[in-house]
XYZ file of C-alpha atoms in Angstrom:
222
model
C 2.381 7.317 -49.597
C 0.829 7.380 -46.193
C 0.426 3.560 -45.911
C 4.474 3.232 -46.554
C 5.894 1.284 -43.604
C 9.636 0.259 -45.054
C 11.911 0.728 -47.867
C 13.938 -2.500 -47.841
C 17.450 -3.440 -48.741
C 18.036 -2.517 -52.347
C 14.506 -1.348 -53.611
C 15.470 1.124 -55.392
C 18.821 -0.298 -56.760
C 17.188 -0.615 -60.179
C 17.865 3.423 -60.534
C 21.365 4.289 -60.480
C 21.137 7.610 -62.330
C 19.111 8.359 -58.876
C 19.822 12.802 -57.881
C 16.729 13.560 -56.002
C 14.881 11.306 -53.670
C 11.754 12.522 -51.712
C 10.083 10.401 -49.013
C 8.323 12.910 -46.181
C 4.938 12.785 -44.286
C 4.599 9.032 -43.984
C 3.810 8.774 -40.531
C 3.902 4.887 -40.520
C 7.853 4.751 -42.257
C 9.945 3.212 -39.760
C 12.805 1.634 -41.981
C 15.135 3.176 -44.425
C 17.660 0.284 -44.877
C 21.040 0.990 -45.369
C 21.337 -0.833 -48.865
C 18.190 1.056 -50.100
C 19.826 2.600 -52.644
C 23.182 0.448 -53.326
C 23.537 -2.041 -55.860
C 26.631 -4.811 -56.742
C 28.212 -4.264 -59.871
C 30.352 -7.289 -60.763
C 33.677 -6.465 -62.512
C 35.150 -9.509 -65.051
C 39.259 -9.516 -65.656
C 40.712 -8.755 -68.801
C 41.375 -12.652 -68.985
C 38.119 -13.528 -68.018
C 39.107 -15.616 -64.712
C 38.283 -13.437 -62.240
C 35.314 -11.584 -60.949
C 34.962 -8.564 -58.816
C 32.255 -7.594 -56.732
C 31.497 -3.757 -56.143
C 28.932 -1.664 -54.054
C 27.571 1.168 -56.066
C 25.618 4.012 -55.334
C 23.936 6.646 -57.066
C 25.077 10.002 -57.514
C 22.392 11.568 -55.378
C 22.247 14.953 -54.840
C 18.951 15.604 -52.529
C 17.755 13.566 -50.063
C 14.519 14.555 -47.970
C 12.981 12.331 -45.152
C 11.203 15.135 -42.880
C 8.521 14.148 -41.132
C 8.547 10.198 -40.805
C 8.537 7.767 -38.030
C 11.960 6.823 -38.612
C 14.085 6.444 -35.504
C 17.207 5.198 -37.175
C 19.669 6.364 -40.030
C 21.823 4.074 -41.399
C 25.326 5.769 -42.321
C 25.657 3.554 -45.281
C 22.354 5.131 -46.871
C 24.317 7.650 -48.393
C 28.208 6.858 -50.426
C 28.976 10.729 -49.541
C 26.970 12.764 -46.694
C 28.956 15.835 -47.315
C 28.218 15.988 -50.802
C 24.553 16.296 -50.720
C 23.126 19.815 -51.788
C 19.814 18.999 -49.308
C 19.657 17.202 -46.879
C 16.348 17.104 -44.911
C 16.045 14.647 -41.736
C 13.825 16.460 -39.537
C 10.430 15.630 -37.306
C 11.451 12.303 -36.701
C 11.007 10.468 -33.478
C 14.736 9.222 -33.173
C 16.372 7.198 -30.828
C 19.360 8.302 -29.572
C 21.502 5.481 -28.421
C 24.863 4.140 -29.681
C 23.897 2.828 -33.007
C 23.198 6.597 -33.952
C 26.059 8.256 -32.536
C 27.679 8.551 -36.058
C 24.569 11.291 -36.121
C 25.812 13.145 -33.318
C 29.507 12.961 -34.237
C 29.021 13.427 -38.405
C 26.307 13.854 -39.626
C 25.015 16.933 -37.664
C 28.484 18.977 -38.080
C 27.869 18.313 -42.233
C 24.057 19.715 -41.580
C 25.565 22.859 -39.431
C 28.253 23.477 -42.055
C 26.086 22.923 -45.414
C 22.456 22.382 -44.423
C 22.273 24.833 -41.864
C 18.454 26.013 -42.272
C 17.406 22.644 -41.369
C 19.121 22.173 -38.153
C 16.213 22.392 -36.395
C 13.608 20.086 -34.985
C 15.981 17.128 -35.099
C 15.811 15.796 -31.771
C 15.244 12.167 -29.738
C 12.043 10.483 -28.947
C 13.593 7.938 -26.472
C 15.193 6.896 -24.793
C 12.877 8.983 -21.828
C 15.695 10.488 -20.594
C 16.807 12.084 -23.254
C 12.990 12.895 -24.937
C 13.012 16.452 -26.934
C 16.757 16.880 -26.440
C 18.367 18.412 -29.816
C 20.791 16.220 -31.783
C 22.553 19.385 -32.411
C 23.478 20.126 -28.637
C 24.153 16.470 -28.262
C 27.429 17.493 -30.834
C 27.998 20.886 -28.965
C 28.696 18.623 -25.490
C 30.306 15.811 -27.717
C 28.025 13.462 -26.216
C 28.206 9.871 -26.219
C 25.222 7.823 -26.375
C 24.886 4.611 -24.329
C 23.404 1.637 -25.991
C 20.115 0.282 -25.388
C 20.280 -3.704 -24.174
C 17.783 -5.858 -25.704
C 14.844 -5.260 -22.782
C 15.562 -1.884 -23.118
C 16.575 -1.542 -19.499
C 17.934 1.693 -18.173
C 20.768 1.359 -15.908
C 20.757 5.112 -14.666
C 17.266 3.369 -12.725
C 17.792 0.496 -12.189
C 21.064 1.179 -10.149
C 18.902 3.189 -7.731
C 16.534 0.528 -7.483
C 19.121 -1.822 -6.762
C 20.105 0.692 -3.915
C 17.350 0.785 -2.396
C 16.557 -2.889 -2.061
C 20.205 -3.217 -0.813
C 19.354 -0.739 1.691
C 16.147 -2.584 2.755
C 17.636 -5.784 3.573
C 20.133 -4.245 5.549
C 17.938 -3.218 7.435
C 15.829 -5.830 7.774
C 18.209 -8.105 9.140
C 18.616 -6.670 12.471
C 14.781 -6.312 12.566
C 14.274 -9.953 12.203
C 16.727 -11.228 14.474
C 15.616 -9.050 17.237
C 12.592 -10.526 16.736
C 13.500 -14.112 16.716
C 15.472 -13.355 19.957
C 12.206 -11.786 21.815
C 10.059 -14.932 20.473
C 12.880 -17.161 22.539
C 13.184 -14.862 25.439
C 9.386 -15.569 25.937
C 9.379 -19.093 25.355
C 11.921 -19.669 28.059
C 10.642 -17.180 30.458
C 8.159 -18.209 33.444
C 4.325 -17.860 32.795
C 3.737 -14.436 34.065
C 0.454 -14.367 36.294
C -2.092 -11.168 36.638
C -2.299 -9.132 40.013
C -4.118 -11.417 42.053
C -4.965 -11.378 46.133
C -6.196 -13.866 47.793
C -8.163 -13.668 50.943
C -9.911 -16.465 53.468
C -13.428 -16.483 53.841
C -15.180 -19.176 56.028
C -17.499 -21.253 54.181
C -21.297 -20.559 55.254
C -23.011 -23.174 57.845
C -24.802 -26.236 56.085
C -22.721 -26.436 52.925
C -21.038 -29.099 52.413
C -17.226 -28.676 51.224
C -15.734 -31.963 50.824
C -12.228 -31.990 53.118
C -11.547 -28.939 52.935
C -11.714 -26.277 55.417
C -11.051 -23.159 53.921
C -13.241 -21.812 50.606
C -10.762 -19.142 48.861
C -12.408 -16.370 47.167
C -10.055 -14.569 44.295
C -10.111 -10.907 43.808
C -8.753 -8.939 40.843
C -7.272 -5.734 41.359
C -7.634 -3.843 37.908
């Protein structure tokens, strides 16, 4: 079923006699809900007054999802991991963060111990960090996955961002105020004037100079 995007809470609760269930090479199935497979069997008393509500599963045997685009695996799925006589999860792109830690810390010791042939190949797609990383050596280092917030921040970056920009305006601040403290040092110094000398000439014969006497002539020394 290529076109297969989700199997939703209790669609296949209508088959409780369910041993084998199938569902590889859908490249577009990204849910598996947890209830797929449950259904609620009510219970009446003997005297009739009271009702009982009861999850049921089926008494599956084989379960193969190889080769999906799920990233999640709801521990509910299943009544009794351990019991399963396949279990096939691999060649899935899954995301290893806290809500599938019960992966790392169950689920993978019951495929090393029963399944062990298809160990392989089960590894994370995100979060980045982590990309190709085997679910199996996750369990080996008893790893604990760190849960993803909502914008999918990543505080192992951000942190050094944050750093950095710390560092920044630190040093900034001395920048600036050495600079506002040369602006005022100029503003209330005296006008600086260039390398002048000045030297009296006579004024030439016939002009006229008004009052005064003396015509100064201004040379720059460069």
């Amino acid at each position: 079923m290529p076109e297969l995007v989700a199997l939703q809470e209790n669609s296949l609760a209508n088959v409780p006699l369910l041993q084998s269930f199938s569902c590889a090479n859908n490249s577009k199935l990204v849910l598996l809900h947890g209830t797929t497979f449950q259904r609620t069997s009510v219970v009446t008393s003997d005297n009739g007054n009271e009702r009982t509500s009861t999850v049921v599963w089926p008494p599956l045997e084989k379960l193969i999802l190889s080769n999906n685009a799920l990233q999640r695996l709801d521990g509910t799925l299943v009544a009794r991991w351990d019991r399963l006589k396949l279990l096939d999860i691999r060649f899935n792109p899954w995301l290893c963060d806290c809500e599938n830690q019960w992966m790392v810390s169950s689920l993978i010791p019951i495929l090393e111990a029963n399944h062990p042939q298809f160990l392989n190949n089960i590894k994370c797609r995100e979060p980045v960090e982590m990309a190709n990383i085997n679910l199996l050596d996750l369990d080996h280092k008893n790893y604990h996955m760190r849960c993803l917030d909502l914008f999918n921040h990543r505080p192992e970056t951000d942190s050094i961002l944050l750093i950095v920009a710390l560092l920044v305006a630190l040093l900034s601040v001395p920048l600036c105020l050495n600079l506002i403290l040369c602006a005022r040092k100029r503003r209330s110094a005296p006008p600086t004037c260039p390398n002048v000398h000045y030297s009296r000439a006579f004024y030439k014969p016939g002009v006229r100079t008004g009052s005064t006497s003396d015509v100064i002539s201004t040379h720059y020394i460069l």
